[in-house]
Structure formats: C-alpha cells, structure tokens
Short mmCIF file of C-alpha atoms and ligand atoms in Angstrom, two decimals:
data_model
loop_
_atom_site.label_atom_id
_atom_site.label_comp_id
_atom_site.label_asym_id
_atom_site.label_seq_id
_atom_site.Cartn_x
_atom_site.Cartn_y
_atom_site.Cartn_z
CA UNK W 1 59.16 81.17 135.73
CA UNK W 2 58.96 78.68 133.17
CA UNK W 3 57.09 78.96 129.85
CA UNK W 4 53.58 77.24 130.24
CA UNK W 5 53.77 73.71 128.55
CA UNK W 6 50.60 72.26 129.94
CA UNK W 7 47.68 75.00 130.90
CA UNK W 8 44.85 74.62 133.39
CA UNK W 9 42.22 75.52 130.63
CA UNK W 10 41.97 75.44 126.88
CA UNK W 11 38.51 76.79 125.18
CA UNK W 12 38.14 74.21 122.20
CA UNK W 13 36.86 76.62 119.31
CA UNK W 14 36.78 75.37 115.46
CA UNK W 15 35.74 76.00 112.66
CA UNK W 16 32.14 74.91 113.20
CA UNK W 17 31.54 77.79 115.44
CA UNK W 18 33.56 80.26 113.68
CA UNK W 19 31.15 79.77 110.68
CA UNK W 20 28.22 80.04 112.59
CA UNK W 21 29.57 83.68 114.12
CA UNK W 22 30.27 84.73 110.81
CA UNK W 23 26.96 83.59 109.59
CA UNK W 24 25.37 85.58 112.06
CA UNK W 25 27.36 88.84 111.54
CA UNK W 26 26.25 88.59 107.77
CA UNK W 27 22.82 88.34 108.99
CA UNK W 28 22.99 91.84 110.43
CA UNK W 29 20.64 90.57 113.40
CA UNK W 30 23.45 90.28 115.69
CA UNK W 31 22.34 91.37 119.54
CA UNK W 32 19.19 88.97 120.69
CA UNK W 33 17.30 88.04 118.42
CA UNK W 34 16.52 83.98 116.97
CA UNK W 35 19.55 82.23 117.51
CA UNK W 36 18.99 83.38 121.31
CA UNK W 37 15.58 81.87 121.52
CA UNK W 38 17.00 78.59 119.73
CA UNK W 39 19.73 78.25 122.04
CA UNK W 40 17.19 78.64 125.27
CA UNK W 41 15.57 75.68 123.48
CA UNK W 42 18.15 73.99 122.70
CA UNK W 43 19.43 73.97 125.73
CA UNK W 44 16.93 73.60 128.47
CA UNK W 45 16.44 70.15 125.81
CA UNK W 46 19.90 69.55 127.16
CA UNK W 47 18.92 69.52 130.64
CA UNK W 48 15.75 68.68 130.81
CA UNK W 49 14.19 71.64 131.91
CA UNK W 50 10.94 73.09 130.11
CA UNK W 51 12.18 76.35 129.50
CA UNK W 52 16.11 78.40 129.15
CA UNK W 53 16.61 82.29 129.67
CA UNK W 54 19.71 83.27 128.08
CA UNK W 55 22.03 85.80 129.87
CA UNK W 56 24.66 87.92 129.07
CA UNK W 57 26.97 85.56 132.21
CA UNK W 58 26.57 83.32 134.22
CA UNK W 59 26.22 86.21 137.21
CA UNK W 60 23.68 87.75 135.83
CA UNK W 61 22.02 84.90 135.26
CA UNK W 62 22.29 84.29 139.31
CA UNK W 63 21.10 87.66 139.49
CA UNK W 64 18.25 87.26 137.85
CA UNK W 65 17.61 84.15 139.17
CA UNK W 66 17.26 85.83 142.91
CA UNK W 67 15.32 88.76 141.40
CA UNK W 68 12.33 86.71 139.82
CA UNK W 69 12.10 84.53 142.93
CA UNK W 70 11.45 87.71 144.78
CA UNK W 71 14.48 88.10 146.77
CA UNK W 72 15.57 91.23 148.13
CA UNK W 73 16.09 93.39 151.09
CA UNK W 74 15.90 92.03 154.46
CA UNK W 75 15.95 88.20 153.08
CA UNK W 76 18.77 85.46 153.43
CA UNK W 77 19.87 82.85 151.58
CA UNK W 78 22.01 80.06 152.53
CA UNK W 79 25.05 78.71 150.44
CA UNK W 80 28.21 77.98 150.46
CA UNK W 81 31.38 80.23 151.54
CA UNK W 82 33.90 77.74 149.17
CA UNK W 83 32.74 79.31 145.74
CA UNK W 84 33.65 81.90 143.26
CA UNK W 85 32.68 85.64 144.20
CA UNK W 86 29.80 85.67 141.79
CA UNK W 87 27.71 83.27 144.20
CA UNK W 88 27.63 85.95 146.94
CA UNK W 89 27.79 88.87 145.17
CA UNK W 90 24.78 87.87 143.30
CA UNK W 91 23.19 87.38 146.45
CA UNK W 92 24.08 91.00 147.68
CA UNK W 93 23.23 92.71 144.24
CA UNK W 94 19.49 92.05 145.18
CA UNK W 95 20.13 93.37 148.67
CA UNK W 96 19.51 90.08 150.36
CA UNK W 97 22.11 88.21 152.77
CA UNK W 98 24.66 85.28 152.34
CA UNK W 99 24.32 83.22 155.19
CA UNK W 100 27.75 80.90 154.80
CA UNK W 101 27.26 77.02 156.38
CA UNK W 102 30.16 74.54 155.69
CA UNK W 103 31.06 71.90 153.04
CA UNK W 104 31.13 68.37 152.59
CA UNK W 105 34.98 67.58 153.38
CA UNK W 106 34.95 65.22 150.28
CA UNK W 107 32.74 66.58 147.91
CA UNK W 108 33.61 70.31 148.87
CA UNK W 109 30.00 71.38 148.22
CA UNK W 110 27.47 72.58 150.45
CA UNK W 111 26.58 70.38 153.45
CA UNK W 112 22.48 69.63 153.73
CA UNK W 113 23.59 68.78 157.61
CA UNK W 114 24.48 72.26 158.30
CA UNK W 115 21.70 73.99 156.25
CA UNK W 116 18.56 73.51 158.47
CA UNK W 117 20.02 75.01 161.92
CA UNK W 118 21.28 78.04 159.77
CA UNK W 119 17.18 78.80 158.56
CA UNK W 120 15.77 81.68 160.13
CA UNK W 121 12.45 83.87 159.37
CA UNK W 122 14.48 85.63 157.42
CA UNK W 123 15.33 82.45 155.25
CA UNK W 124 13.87 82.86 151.47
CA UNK W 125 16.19 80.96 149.04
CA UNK W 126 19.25 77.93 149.25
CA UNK W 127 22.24 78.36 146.86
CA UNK W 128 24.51 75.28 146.56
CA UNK W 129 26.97 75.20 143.70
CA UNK W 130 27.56 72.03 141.73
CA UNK W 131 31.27 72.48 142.88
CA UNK W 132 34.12 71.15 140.16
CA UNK W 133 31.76 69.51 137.63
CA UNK W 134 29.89 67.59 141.13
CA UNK W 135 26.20 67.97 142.22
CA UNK W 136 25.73 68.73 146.57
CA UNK W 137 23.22 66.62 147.78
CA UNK W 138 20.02 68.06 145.96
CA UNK W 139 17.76 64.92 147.91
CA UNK W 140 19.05 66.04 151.00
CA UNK W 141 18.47 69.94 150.02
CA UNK W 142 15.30 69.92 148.08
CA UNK W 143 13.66 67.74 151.58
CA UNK W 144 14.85 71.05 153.38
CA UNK W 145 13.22 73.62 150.78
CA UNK W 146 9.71 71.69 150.75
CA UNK W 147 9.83 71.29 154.66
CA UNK W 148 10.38 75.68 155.33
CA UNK W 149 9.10 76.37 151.80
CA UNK W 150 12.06 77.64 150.43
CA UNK W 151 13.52 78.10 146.92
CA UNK W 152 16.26 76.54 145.69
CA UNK W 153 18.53 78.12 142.95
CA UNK W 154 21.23 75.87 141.60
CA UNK W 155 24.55 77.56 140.87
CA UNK W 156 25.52 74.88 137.75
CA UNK W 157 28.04 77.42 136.60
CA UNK W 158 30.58 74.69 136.46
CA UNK W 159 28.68 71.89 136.26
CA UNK W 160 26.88 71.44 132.32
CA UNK W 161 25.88 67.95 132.14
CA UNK W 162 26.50 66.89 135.52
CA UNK W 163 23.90 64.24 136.88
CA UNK W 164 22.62 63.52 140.21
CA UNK W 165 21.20 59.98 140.46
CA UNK W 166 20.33 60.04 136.58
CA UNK W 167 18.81 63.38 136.57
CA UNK W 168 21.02 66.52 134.99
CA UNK W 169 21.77 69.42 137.43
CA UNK W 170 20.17 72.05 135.58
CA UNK W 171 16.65 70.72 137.07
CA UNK W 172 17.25 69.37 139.95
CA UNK W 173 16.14 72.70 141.76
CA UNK W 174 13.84 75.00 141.16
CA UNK W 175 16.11 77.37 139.40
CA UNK W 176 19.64 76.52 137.84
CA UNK W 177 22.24 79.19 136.53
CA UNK W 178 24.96 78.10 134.07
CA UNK W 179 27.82 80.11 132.87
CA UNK W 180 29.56 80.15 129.78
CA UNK W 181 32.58 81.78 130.44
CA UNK W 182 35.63 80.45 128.19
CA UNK W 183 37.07 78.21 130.92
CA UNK W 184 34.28 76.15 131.65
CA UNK W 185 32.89 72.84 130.34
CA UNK W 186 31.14 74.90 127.13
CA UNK W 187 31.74 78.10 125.92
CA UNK W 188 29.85 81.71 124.36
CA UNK W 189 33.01 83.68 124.94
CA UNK W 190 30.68 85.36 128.08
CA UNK W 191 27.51 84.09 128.57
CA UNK W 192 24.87 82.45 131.13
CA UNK W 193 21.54 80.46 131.43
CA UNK W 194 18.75 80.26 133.82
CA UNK W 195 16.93 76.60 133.45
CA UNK W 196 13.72 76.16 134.96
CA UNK W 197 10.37 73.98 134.90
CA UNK W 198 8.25 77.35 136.91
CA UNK W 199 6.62 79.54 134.43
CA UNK W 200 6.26 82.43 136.97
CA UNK W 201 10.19 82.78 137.02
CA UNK W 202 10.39 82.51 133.65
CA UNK W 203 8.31 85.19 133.16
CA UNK W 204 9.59 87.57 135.78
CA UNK W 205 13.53 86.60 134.39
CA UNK W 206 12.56 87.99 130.94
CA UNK W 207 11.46 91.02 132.45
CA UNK W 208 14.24 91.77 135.04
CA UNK W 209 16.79 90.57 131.97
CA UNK W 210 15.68 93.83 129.94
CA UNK W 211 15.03 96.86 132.13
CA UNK W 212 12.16 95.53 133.79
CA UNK W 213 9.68 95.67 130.62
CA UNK W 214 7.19 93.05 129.77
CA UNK W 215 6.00 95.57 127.42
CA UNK W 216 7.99 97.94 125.17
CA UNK W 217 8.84 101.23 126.83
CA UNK W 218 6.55 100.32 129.83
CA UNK W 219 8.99 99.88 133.51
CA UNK W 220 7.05 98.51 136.58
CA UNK W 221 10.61 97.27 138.46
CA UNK W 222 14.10 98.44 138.01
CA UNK W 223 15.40 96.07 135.46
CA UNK W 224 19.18 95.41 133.94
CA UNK W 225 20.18 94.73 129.92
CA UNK W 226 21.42 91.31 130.75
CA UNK W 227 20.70 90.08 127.35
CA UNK W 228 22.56 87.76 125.24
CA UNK W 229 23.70 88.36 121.58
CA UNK W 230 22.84 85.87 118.84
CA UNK W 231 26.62 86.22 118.19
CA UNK W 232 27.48 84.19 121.62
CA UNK W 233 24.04 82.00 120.96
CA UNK W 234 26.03 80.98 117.59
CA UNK W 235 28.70 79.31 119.63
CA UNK W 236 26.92 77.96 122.64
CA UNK W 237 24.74 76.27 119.78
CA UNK W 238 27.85 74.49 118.21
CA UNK W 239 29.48 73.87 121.83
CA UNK W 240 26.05 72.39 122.75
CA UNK W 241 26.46 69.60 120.26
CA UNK W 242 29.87 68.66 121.33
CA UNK W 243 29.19 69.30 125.48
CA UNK W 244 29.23 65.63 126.02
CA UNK W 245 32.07 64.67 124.05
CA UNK W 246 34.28 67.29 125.74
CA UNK W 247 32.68 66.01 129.25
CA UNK W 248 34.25 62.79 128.10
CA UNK W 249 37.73 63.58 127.38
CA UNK W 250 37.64 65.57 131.08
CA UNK W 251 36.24 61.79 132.92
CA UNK W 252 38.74 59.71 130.87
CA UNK W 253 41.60 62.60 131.61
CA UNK W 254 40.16 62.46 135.20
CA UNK W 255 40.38 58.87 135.02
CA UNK W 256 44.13 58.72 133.88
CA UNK W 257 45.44 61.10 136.67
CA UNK W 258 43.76 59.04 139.28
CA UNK W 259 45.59 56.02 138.14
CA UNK W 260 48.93 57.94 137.88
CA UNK W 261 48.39 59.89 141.30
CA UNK W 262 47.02 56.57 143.35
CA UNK W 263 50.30 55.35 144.69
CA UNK W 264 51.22 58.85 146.28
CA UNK W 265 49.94 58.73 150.00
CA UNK W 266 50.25 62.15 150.45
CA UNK W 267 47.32 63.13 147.96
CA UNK W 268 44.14 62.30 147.70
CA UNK W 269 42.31 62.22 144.76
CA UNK W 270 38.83 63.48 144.00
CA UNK W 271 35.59 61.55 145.40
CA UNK W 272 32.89 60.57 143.08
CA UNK W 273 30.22 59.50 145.87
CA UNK W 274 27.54 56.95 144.33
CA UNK W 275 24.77 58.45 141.93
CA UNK W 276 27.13 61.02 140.96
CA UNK W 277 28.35 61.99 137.61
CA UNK W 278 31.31 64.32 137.65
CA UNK W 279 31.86 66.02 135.11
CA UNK W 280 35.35 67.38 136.26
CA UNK W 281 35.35 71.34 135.45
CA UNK W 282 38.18 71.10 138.01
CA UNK W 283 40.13 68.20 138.77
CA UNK W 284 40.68 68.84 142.40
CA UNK W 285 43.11 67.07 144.84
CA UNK W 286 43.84 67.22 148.32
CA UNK W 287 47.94 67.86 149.68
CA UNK W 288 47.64 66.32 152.99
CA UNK W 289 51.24 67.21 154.13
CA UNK W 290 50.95 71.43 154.03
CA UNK W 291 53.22 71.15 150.76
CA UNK W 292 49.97 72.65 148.81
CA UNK W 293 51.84 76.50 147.88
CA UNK W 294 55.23 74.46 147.17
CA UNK W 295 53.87 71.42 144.77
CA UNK W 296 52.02 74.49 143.08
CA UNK W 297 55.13 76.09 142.44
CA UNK W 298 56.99 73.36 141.73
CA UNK W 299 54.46 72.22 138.73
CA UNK W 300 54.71 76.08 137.52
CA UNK W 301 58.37 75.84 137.74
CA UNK W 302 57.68 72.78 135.01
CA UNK W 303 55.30 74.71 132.97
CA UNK W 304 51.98 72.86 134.57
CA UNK W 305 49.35 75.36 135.00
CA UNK W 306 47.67 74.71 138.36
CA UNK W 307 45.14 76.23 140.16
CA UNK W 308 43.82 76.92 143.97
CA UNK W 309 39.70 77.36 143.67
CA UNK W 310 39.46 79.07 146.34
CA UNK W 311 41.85 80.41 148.61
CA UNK W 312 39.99 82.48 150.33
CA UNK W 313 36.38 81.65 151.79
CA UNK W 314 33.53 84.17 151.02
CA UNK W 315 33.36 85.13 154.24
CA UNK W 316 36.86 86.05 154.63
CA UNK W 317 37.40 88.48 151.57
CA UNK W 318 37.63 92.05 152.94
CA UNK W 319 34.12 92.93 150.98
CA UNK W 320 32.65 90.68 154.18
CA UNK W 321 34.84 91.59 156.70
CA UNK W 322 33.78 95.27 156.15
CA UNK W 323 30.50 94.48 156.47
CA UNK W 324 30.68 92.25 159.64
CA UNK W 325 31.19 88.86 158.93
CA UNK W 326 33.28 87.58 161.76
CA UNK W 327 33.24 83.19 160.45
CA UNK W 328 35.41 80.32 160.48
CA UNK W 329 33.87 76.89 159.71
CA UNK W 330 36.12 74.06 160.44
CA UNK W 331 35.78 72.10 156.70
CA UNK W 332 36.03 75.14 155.01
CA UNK W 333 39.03 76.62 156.93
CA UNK W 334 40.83 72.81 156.10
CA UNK W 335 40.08 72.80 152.80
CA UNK W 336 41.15 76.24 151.82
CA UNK W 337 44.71 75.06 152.82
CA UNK W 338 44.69 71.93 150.85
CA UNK W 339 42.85 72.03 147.37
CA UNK W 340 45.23 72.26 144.27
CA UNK W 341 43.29 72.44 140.52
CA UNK W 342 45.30 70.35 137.97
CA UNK W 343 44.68 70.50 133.74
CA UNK W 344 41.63 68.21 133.07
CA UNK W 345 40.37 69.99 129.78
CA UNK W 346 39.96 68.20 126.84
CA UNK W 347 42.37 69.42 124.86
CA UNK W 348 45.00 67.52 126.79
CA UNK W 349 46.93 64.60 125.25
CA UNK W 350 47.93 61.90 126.69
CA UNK W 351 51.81 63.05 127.03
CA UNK W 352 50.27 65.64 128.28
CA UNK W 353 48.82 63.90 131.60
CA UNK W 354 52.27 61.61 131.74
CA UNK W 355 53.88 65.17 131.83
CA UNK W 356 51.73 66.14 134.73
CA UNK W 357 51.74 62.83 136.74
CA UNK W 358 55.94 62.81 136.43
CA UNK W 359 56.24 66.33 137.32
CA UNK W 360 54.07 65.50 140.82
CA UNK W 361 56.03 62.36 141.18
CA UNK W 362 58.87 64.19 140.87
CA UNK W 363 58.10 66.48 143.79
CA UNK W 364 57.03 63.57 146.10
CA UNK W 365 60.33 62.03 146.12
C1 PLP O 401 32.10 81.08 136.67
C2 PLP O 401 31.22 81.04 137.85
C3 PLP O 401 30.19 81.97 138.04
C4 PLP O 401 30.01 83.20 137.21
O1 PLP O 401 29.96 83.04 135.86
P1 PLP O 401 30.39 84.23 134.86
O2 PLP O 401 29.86 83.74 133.56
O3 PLP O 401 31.87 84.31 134.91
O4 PLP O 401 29.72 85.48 135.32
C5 PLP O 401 29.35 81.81 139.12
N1 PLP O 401 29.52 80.81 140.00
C6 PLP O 401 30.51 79.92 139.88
C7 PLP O 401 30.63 78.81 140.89
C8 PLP O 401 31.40 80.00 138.81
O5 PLP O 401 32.40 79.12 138.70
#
C-alpha cells in the first residue's frame, strides 16, 4: 500500500495548548481539580446549556448520562443502529435495552417516523446521535419525548457546535454527551462532556462520575471514577477557543469537495437539509454503483485516507447477535453498503482537496 499523503484526521495541537499542559503539570494539581470546573463552564457557555460535567470520554459521559436519568434494568431506549459501538454499549452498561429503528436515508441519523411505533412500557429514554457533524430531527423527537414522557439524551459526540434551527446541539435535549477523542471536531487527548439545563441530572452525574459519593467516603449507589484531569481540561480550554475556526475550515473544505465531486453522477454528496448547520466531523458520500470497497482502495492505493462509519449496524455485530437480535432495517442495510468518509479536517490545504477530488475523478473514468 501506498504511504499516506492525505489522512482522514489530523488533531491540530500548538503551542497554545502545550503551554497550558505544562502549566498545569508545574502546578502539581494535575487530576480534577479547577481547570476541570472552568472548562464545564466554559463550555456549557459554548453551548448554551446552564451547566457541563466533565468526563474522562465521551462513553462515559453516555454512561453517566443513562445512569442519572435513572435508567437501568428492565428499561429501553430507542436509537439508532448506524453509530459507533459506544452508543449501545452505553446503553447496555446500565443494563437497559437498545431498541434499533432506522435512519433518515439522507441525513443518516435517526428517523422521528420510526421512533413512536417502536415505544413500549418499557420505553424510558431516546438516543439519536448528531451523525457526521448533523443534528436528527430534535422538533420531531423532543414532540415524541413530551407526548410518552420520555428523556432524551443527545449523543453530540461528533457534533461540537452543530446547530439545529439556530440553537447548538448540546441543548437541544435534555441531556447531551460530547466526546473529545483526538479525531473529532475538538480535542483533550480522551475526554467527554455531559451538557444539561436539569439540575437533578447534574447532581446525580457528579455522583455516579466518582464512585457514587455526594459526600466523601459515603456510597449510596455503585459509582465509576469517570473523572477528568485538569491536564485534558488544559487543552479542551485552548481547543474551545479555536472550535469554531476549525468548524470553519471543515464547511469551506466541505464546500470545496462538493464543487469538485458535483459533476460525478455516480456519487452523491452530503445533504444539509434547511435549519441545519453541519459541522462536517465526517464528510460522508454516497457510491451509488456498488464500487464503495474498490474507490476505497483505490484512494488508499493514492495515499487518501478514507473511511467507512459504519460497516456494520449495531444490531449486526456478534455482541447482538449473541444476545438475540435477529434485525434488518431497509435504510440502514442500504446505507451500510454505500457510505465512504473522505479527509475534511482542517488541517487540509487546498492541494490537498485537488489531490483528493483528482484521485476520485480518476477512478470514475
Ligand atoms: C466517538 C464517539 C463516542 C465515544 O466517545 P469516546 O470519547 O471515544 O469514548 C460515542 N458516540 C459516537 C457517535 C462517537 O463518534
């Protein structure tokens, strides 16, 4: 295979945040401690939420995030099987079920017309995941929650200053998790947030984030150390400052390969649907022709990093076959085939995204 030329994600670290890691390690408080509460400040500010809870990912933040709702055994929540494992397996940690409904066929994310006939007694929480950098349909899903009293936990993993109709995901439900993992839209090296307007939660995440103490050395629930270091709160502080710059470069980079990739029939390019910002963790197209596996290959081949998010649905990974899951859903099944994940972070140059666009070209004719 060829040497990489052009990679599907670039963390953008300088010397801003190296300072501020090294000013923490000098000031010997290095696990939780102030920078921690500043960044929750900082950025549920960002959002527009009242208050953050820092994690030590963005799973445990989902984890969490299930836990102080109350969510356990014998419960289900609804989502979405086109996702990252961390969706569901949060949802199993706490003993509840994933109940998988399909996707949008443009959007990819969870589809509000396939939510209600899926709600059972059972039914306690919805989980839709701002898919790519795009909200789902949180008008359509928030009707839902109010109408069967449900609670709606946003997975924003990949999704940090997304809007929906003007209003950042992060508080568009009634909990949001982000993640800060190195390859998404900001980094802490590994990291997460819970955003949230509902003091309740907030005070039941704080708990179930350190071994289930509200008070030192006293345990009323079984609890986790999910905290985060004032080390990784360093960075996500600087990265916070620069979030929508770097969201920028990804739209005008998204922007570019749309223009290069319009006259190719055979693809189609990702929707935006009206309201929407996209803040393009992935940019995601569609092979319509079944070449998906070869143009992948063929853009390794030329040292483009690609990507397929996800191959697999949830409900098809041997961890739910095992346990009885027995699903196809049409969208899903389609889209599995045809999604392809080319470089959109912002640390792409223009040649780069020429590069790209010939090397596609390339295998089109
Ligand atoms: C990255 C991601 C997560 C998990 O975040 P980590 O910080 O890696 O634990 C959860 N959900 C989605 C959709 C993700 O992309």
């Amino acid at each position: 295979m060829a040497d990489i030329k052009v990679s599907i994600a670039s963390p953008v670290i300088e010397e801003e945040e190296i300072d501020a890691v090294i000013e923490v390690m000098k000031s010997g408080m290095i696990a939780q401690g102030p920078k921690v509460i500043e960044f929750e400040e900082e950025f549920a500010k960002y959002v527009g939420a009242k208050y953050g809870i820092a994690t030590n990912s963005g799973t445990s933040a989902l984890h969490v995030a299930l836990l102080a709702a109350g969510i356990g055994e014998g419960d289900e929540v609804i989502t979405t099987p086109f996702t990252f494992a961390a969706t569901g397996n949060s949802i199993l940690y706490t003993g509840a079920k994933p109940i998988f409904v399909d996707i949008d066929p443009e959007t990819f994310t969870l589809d509000p017309n396939q939510v209600e006939d899926a709600i059972t007694d059972k039914t306690k929480a919805i989980m839709p995941v701002q898919l790519y950098g795009q909200s789902a349909d949180m008008g359509a899903i928030m009707k839902i929650s109010k109408d069967y009293d449900l609670v709606v936990i946003e997975d924003a993993a990949q999704a940090h200053g997304s809007e929906y109709n003007g209003v950042k995901v992060g508080c568009l439900g009634d909990m949001a998790c982000f993640s800060f993992y190195p390859t998404k839209n900001m980094t802490t090296s590994e990291g997460g947030m819970i955003t949230t307007n509902n003091e309740e939660f907030v005070k039941n995440a704080k708990i179930y984030r350190a071994h289930g103490s509200a008070t030192k050395y006293h345990h009323d629930v079984l609890g986790y150390n999910f905290r985060m270091t004032d080390i990784a709160a360093a960075i996500g502080l600087e990265q916070l400052k620069k979030i929508d710059t770097f969201n920028e470069k990804r739209i005008k980079n998204a922007k570019l390969l749309n223009q290069g990739l319009a006259d190719i029939d055979l693809i189609e390019t990702p929707v935006v649907k009206e309201g929407y910002k996209h803040v393009y963790h992935q940019y995601t197209i569609k092979i319509k022709d079944g070449k998906r596996d070869e143009l992948s290959e063929h853009l390794l081949e030329n040292g483009v990093g690609n990507g397929i998010y996800y191959p697999i649905p949830l409900y098809n990974q041997v961890l739910y076959t095992k346990m009885g899951y027995d699903q196809s859903l049409p969208v899903t099944e389609e889209i599995v085939k045809e999604v392809l994940s080319l470089p959109v972070h912002p640390a792409l140059s223009k040649e780069d995204l020429d590069y790209i666009i010939k090397v596609i070209k390339e295998f089109f004719n």
